Coordinates of C-alpha atoms in Angstrom, one line a residue:
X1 CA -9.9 31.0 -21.7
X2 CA -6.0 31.5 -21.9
X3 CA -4.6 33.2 -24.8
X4 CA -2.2 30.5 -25.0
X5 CA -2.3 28.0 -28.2
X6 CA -1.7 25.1 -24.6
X7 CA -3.3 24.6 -21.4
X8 CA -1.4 23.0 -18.9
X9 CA -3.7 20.3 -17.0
X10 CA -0.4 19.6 -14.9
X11 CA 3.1 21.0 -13.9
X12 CA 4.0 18.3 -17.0
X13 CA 1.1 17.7 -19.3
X14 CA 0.1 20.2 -21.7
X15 CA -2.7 20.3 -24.2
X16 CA -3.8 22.5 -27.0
X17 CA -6.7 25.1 -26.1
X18 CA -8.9 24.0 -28.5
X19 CA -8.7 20.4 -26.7
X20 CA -10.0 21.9 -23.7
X21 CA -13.1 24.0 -25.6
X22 CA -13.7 20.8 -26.9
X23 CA -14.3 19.2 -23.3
X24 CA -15.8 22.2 -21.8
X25 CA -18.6 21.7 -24.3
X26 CA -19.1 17.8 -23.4
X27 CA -19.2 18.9 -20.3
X28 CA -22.0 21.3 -20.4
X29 CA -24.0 19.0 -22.5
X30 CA -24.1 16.0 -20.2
X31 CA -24.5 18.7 -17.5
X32 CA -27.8 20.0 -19.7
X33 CA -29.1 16.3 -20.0
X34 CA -28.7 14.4 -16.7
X35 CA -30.5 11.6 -16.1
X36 CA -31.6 9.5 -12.8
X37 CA -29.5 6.5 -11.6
X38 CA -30.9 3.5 -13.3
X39 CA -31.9 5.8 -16.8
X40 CA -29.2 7.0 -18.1
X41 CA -29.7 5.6 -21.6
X42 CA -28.8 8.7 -23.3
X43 CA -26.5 9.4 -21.2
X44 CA -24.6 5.5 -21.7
X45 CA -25.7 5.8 -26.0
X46 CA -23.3 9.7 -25.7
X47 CA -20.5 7.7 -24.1
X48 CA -20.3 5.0 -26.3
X49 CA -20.8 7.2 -29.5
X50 CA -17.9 9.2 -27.9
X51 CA -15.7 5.9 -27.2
X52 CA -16.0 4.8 -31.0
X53 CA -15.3 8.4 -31.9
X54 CA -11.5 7.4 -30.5
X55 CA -11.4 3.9 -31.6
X56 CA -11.9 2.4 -28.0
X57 CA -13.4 -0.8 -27.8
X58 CA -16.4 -0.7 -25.5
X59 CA -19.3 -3.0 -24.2
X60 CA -22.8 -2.4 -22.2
X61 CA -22.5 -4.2 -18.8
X62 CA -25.4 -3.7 -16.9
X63 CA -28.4 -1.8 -18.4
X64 CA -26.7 1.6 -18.5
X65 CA -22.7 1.1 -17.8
X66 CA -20.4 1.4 -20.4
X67 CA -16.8 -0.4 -20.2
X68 CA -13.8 1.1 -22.5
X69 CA -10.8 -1.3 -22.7
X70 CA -7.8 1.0 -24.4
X71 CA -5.1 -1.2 -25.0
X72 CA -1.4 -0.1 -25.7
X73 CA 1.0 -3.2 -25.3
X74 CA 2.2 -4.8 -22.7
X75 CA 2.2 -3.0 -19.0
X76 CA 0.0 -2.8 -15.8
X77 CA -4.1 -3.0 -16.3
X78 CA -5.5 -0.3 -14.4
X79 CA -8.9 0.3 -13.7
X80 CA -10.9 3.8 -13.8
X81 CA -14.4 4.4 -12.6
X82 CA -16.3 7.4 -13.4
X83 CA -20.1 8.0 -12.4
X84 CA -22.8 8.8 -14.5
X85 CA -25.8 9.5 -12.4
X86 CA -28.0 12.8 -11.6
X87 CA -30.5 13.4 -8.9
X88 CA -33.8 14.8 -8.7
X89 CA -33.1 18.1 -7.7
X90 CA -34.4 21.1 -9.6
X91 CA -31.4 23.1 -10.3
X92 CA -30.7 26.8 -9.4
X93 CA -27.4 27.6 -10.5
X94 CA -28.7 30.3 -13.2
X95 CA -26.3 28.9 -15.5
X96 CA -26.7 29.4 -19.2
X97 CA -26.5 25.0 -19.7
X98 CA -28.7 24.5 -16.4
X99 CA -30.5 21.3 -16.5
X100 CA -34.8 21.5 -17.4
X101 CA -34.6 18.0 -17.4
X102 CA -36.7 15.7 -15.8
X103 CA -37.2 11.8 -15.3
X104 CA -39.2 9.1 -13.8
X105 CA -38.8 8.4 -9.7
X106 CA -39.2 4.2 -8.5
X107 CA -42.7 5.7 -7.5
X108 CA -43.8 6.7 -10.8
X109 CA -43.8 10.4 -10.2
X110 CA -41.8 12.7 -12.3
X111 CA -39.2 14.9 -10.7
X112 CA -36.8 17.8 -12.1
X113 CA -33.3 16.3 -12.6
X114 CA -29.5 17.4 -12.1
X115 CA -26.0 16.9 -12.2
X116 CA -25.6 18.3 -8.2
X117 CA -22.9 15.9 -7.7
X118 CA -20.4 16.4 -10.6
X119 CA -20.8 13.1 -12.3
X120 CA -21.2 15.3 -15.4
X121 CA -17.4 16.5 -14.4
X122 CA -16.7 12.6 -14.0
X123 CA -17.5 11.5 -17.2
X124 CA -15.9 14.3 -18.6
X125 CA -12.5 13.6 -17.4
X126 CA -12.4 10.3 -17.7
X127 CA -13.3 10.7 -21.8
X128 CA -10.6 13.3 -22.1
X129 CA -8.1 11.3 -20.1
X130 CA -8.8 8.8 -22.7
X131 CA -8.4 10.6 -25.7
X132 CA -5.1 12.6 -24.9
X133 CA -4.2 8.7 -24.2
X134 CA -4.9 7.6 -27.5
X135 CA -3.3 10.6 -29.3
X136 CA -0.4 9.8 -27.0
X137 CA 0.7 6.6 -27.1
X138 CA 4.3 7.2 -26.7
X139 CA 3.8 8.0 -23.0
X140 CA 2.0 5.0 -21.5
X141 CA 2.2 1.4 -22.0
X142 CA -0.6 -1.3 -20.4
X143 CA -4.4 -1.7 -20.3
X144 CA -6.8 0.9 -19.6
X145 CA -10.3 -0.4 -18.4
X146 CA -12.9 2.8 -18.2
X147 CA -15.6 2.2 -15.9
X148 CA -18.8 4.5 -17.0
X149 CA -20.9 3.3 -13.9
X150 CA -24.6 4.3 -13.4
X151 CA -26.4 4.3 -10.0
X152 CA -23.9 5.5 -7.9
X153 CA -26.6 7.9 -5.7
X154 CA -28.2 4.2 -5.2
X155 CA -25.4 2.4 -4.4
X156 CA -26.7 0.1 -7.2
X157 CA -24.6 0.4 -10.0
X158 CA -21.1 -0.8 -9.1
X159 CA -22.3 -3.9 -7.9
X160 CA -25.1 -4.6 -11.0
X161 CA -21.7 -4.0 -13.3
X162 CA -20.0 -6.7 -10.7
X163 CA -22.7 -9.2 -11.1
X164 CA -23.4 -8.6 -14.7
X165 CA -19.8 -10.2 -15.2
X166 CA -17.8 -6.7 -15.5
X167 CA -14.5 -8.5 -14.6
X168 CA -14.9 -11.8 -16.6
X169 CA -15.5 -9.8 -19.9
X170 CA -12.9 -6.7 -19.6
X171 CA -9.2 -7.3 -18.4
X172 CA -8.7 -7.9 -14.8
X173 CA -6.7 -4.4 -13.3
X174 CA -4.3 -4.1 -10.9
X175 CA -5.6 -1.8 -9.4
X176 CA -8.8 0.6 -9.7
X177 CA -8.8 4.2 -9.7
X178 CA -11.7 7.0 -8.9
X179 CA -12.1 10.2 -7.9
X180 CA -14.8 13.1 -7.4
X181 CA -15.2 16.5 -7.8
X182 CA -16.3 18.4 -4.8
X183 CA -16.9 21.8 -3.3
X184 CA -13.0 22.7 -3.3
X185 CA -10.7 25.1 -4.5
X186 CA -8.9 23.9 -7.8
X187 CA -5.8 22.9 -7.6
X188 CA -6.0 20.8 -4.6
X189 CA -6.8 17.4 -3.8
X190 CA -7.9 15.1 -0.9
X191 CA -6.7 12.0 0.3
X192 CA -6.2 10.0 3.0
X193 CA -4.7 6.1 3.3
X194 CA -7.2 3.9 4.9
X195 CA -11.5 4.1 4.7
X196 CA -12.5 6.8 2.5
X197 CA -15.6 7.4 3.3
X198 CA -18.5 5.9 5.4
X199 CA -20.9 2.5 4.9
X200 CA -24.2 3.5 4.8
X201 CA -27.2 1.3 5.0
X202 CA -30.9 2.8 4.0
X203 CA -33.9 1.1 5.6
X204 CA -37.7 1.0 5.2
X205 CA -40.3 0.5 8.0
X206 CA -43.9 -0.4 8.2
X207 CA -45.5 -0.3 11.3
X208 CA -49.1 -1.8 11.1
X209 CA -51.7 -1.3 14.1
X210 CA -55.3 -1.6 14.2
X211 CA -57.6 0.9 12.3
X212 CA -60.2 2.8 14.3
X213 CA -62.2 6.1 14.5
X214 CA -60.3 9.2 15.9
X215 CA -63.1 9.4 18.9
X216 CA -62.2 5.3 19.6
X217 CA -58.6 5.2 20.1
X218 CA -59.2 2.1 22.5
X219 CA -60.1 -0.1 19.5
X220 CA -57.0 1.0 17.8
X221 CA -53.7 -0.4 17.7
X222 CA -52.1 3.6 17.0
X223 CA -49.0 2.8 14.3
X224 CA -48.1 6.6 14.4
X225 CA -47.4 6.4 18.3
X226 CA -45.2 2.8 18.3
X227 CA -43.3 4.5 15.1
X228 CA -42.7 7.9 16.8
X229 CA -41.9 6.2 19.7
X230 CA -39.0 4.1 17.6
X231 CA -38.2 7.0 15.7
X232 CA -37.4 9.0 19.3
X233 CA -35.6 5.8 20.6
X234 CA -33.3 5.3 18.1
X235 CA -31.6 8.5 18.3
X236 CA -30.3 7.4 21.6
X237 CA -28.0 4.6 19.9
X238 CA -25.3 7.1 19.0
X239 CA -25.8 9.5 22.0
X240 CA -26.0 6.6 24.2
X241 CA -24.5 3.2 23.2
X242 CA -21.3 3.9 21.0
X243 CA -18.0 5.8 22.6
X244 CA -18.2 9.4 21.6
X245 CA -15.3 9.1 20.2
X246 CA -16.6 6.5 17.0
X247 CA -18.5 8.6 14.4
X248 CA -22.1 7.7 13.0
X249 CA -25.4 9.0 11.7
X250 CA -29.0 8.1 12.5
X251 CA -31.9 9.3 10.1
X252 CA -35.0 9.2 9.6
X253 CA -35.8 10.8 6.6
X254 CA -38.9 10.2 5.9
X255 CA -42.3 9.8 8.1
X256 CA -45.7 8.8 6.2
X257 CA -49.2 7.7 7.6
X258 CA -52.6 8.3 7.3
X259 CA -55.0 10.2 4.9
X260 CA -57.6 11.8 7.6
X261 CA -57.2 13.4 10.6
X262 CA -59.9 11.7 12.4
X263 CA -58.8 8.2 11.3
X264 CA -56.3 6.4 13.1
X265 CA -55.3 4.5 10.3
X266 CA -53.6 1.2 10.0
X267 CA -50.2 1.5 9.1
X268 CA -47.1 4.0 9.6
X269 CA -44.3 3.9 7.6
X270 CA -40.9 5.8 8.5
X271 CA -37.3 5.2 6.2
X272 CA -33.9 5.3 7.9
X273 CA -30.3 6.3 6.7
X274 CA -27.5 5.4 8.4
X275 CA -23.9 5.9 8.6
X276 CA -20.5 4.1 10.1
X277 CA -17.0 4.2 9.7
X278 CA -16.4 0.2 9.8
X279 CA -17.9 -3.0 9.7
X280 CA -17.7 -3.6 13.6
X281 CA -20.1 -0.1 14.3
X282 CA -22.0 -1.0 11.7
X283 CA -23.4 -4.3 12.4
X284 CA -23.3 -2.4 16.4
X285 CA -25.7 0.6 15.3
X286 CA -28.4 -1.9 12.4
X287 CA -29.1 -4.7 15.2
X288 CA -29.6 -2.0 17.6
X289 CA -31.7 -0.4 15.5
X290 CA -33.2 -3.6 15.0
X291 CA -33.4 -4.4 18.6
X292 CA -35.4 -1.1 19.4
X293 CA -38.0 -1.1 16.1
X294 CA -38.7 -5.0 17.8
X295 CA -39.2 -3.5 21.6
X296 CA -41.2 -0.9 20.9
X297 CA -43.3 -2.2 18.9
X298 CA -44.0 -5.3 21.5
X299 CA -44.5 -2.5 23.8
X300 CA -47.3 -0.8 21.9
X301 CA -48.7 -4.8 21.5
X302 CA -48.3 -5.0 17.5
X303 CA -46.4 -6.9 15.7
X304 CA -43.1 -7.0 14.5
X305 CA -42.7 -4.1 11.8
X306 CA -41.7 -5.2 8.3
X307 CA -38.1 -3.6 7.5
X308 CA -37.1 -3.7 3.7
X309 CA -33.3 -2.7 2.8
X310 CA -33.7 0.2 0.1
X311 CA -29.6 0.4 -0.3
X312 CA -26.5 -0.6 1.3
X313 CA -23.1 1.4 0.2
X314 CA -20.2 -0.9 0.6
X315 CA -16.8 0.3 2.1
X316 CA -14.4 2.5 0.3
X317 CA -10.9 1.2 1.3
X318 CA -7.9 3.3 -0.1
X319 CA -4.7 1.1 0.4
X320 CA -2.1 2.7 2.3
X321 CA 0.8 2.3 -0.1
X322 CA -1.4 3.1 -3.3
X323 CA -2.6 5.3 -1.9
X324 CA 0.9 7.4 -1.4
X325 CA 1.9 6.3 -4.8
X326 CA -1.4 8.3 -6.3
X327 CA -0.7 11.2 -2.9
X328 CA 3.0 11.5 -4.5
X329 CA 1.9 12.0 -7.9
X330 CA -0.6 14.8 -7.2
X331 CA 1.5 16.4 -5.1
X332 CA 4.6 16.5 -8.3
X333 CA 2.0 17.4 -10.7
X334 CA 0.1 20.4 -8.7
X335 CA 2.8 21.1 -6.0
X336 CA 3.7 20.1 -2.8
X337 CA 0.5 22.0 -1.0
X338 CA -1.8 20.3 -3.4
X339 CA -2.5 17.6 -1.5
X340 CA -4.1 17.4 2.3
X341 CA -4.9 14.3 4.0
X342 CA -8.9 13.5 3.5
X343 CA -11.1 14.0 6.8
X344 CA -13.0 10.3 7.3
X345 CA -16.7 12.4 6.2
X346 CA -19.9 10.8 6.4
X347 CA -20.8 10.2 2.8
X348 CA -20.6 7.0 1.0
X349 CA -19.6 5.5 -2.1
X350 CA -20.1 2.1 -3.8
X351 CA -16.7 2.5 -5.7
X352 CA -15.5 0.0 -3.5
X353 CA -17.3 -2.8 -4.7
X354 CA -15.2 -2.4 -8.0
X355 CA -11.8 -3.7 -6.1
X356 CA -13.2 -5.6 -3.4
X357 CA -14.8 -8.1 -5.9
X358 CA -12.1 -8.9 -7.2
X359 CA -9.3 -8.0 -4.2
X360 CA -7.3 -5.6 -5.8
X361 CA -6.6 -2.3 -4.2
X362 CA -8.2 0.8 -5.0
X363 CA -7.9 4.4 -4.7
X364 CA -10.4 7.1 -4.7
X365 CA -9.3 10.8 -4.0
X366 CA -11.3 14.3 -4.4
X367 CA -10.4 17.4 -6.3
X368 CA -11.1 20.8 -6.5
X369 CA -13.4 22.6 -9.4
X370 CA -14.0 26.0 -7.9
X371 CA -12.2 29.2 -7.9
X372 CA -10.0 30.9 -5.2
X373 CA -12.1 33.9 -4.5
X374 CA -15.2 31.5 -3.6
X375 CA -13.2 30.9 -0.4
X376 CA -13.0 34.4 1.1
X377 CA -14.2 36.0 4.1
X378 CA -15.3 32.5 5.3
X379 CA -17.0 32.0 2.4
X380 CA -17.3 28.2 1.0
X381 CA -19.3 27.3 -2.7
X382 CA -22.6 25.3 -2.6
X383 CA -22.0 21.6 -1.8
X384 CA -23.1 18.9 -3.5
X385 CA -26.3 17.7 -3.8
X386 CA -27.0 21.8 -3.5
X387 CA -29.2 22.8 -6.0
X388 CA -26.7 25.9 -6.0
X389 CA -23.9 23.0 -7.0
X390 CA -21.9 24.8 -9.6
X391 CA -18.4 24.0 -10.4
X392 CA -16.5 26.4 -12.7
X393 CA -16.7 24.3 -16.2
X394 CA -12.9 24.9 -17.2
X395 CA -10.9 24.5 -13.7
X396 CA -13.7 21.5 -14.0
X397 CA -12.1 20.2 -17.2
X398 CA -8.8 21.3 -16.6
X399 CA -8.7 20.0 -12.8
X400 CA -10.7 17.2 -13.4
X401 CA -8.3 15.5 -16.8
X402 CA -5.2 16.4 -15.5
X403 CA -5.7 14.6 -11.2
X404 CA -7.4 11.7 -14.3
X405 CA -4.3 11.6 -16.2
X406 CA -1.8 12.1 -13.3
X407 CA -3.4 9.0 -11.3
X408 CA -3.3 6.9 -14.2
X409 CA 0.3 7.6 -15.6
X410 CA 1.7 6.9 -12.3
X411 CA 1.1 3.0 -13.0
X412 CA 0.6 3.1 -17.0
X413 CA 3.4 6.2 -17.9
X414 CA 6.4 5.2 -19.3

């Protein structure tokens, strides 16, 4: 740390040093204590203890969300998500806060659990963007609605926060804000107008055949040859059936059947993640995915295999002129360089379902958390969802608050 008695987050905003030890160690402590999307009770019970800490009135919505409503006269309602989720991923970052956590999978079975996506750098920003708010008050004017949103890795959360009545118990915004640390140098931000990121949609399969003995295939109805033959199949629908010019993703991550080699048993079951760029390719690539499960399996003379939706990501949609307004902001607060237009990636996000519910805009950009000399010689940091993921906890802090604070003043400064 500096020397200095104040750190400057931006080219405008200063605070003192001991604000940002402060936030360094909240960081490392939710980063210590992640929990999996759906339990992060401790993690919700530290938010909330934190929120009353700074006076800010706050409410559960859903089983683990949290919603802070600062208020400071009258002005613009702006909305401000920040994720809370970790993921089972043993971590191996050698750091002195590593997580040893572990938690409870749907399947019962325990897993090691971590912050590899920076939501611990999320929730971070978001709680020091509020408090150097509510020591400030002379510099903003409006409504501030924190969104402390579990289950993003699910793509359950944003919408369990929707339908648990999120906008007809906190103010309605404006406009809702988010962003996202991710494996770039600090100091410098993405952002493009337009889809952020990609719709995904994860299926299950069950294929079900006949049972038989290995040595009498012909009384079987074989499960793992139909699903390997659908599994082959549908990596033709990108290849072959969209213009190689449209972006998407086919997988099949996972591919379970049988318990004995010389049974062939009765079922197969295979699970599918896919992602599109829009709602036209997307409803294109699930019917023909749909279309070719169906054939193949009337092919192999089974039935029709049962498909169960495990998650669906909604569209991240950054309006064009908010989107500028945010782009401009950045770009006065870090410098003109700061800011480079946001390649259309394949992830996915269910920020969106925050604005779209209501239809407001929103705007969701990434920043950097890592330093420079992690990009030489063509070298790049872990990404997320590594279990190598380890941004540098101040340029976290400092990066992290000060993009916070420079999206939200440029609706609720003065």
């Amino acid at each position: 740390m500096t020397e200095a008695t104040t750190v400057a987050l931006t080219s405008t905003i200063e605070v003192p040093e001991a604000f940002i030890e402060e936030h360094i160690a909240l960081y490392k402590a939710f980063h210590r204590a992640p929990e999996l999307s759906s339990a992060e009770h401790r993690t919700a019970e530290s938010i909330e203890a934190r929120l009353t800490a700074l006076g800010i009135e706050h409410f559960r919505c859903g089983s683990t969300g949290v919603v802070g409503i600062l208020r400071n006269g009258d002005g613009p309602v702006v909305g401000f998500r920040a994720d809370t989720d970790g993921l089972p991923i043993a971590e191996e970052t050698g750091l002195d806060y590593a997580s040893t956590a572990t938690g409870t999978l749907p399947d019962g079975s325990e897993a090691p659990v971590m912050h590899g996506c920076g939501h611990d750098t999320h929730i971070t920003a978001a709680l020091a963007a509020a408090q150097y708010l509510t020591e400030r008050p002379e510099e903003w004017a409006g409504t501030l609605v924190l969104i402390f949103q579990p289950g993003e890795e699910t793509a359950w959360g944003a919408k369990e926060m929707v339908d648990d009545g999120l906008w007809d118990r906190a103010p309605r915004p404006e406009i809702v804000l988010a962003q996202h640390v991710m494996p770039q140098e600090a100091g410098t931000f993405w952002l493009r107008g337009g889809n952020m990121a990609s719709l995904a949609d994860s299926w299950r399969v069950t294929v079900r055949g006949r049972q038989a003995h290995g040595s009498q295939p012909e009384k079987s109805l074989d499960p793992i040859v139909a699903a390997s033959a659908m599994v082959l199949r549908l990596q033709t629908i990108v290849s072959r059936e969209l213009p190689p010019t449209t972006p998407a993703v086919v997988t099949v991550g996972t591919f379970h059947a049988g318990l004995k080699e010389n049974i062939i048993p009765e079922t197969a079951e295979f699970s599918l993640n896919v992602r599109t760029p829009d709602e036209d390719t997307r409803e294109r690539v699930l019917s023909a995915i749909r279309r070719i499960i169906s054939a193949e399996a009337l092919a192999s003379g089974i039935e029709d295999p049962a498909i169960v939706e495990i998650n669906r990501f909604p569209r991240l949609f950054n309006d064009e002129e908010h989107a500028a307004r945010v782009a401009a902001a950045l770009r006065a607060g870090f410098g003109e360089d700061a800011v480079a237009e946001s390649p259309l990636g394949m992830g996915s996000e269910d920020a969106g379902w925050l604005s779209d519910a209501i239809g407001v805009p929103g705007v969701f950009w990434s920043f950097g958390a890592f330093p420079a000399d992690e990009f030489t010689d063509g070298r790049t940091p872990a990404g997320n969802h590594s279990p190598q993921f380890a941004p540098d906890a101040e340029l976290a802090v400092v990066n992290g608050t000060g993009a916070a604070l420079t999206g939200l003043l440029a609706y609720l400064g003065r």
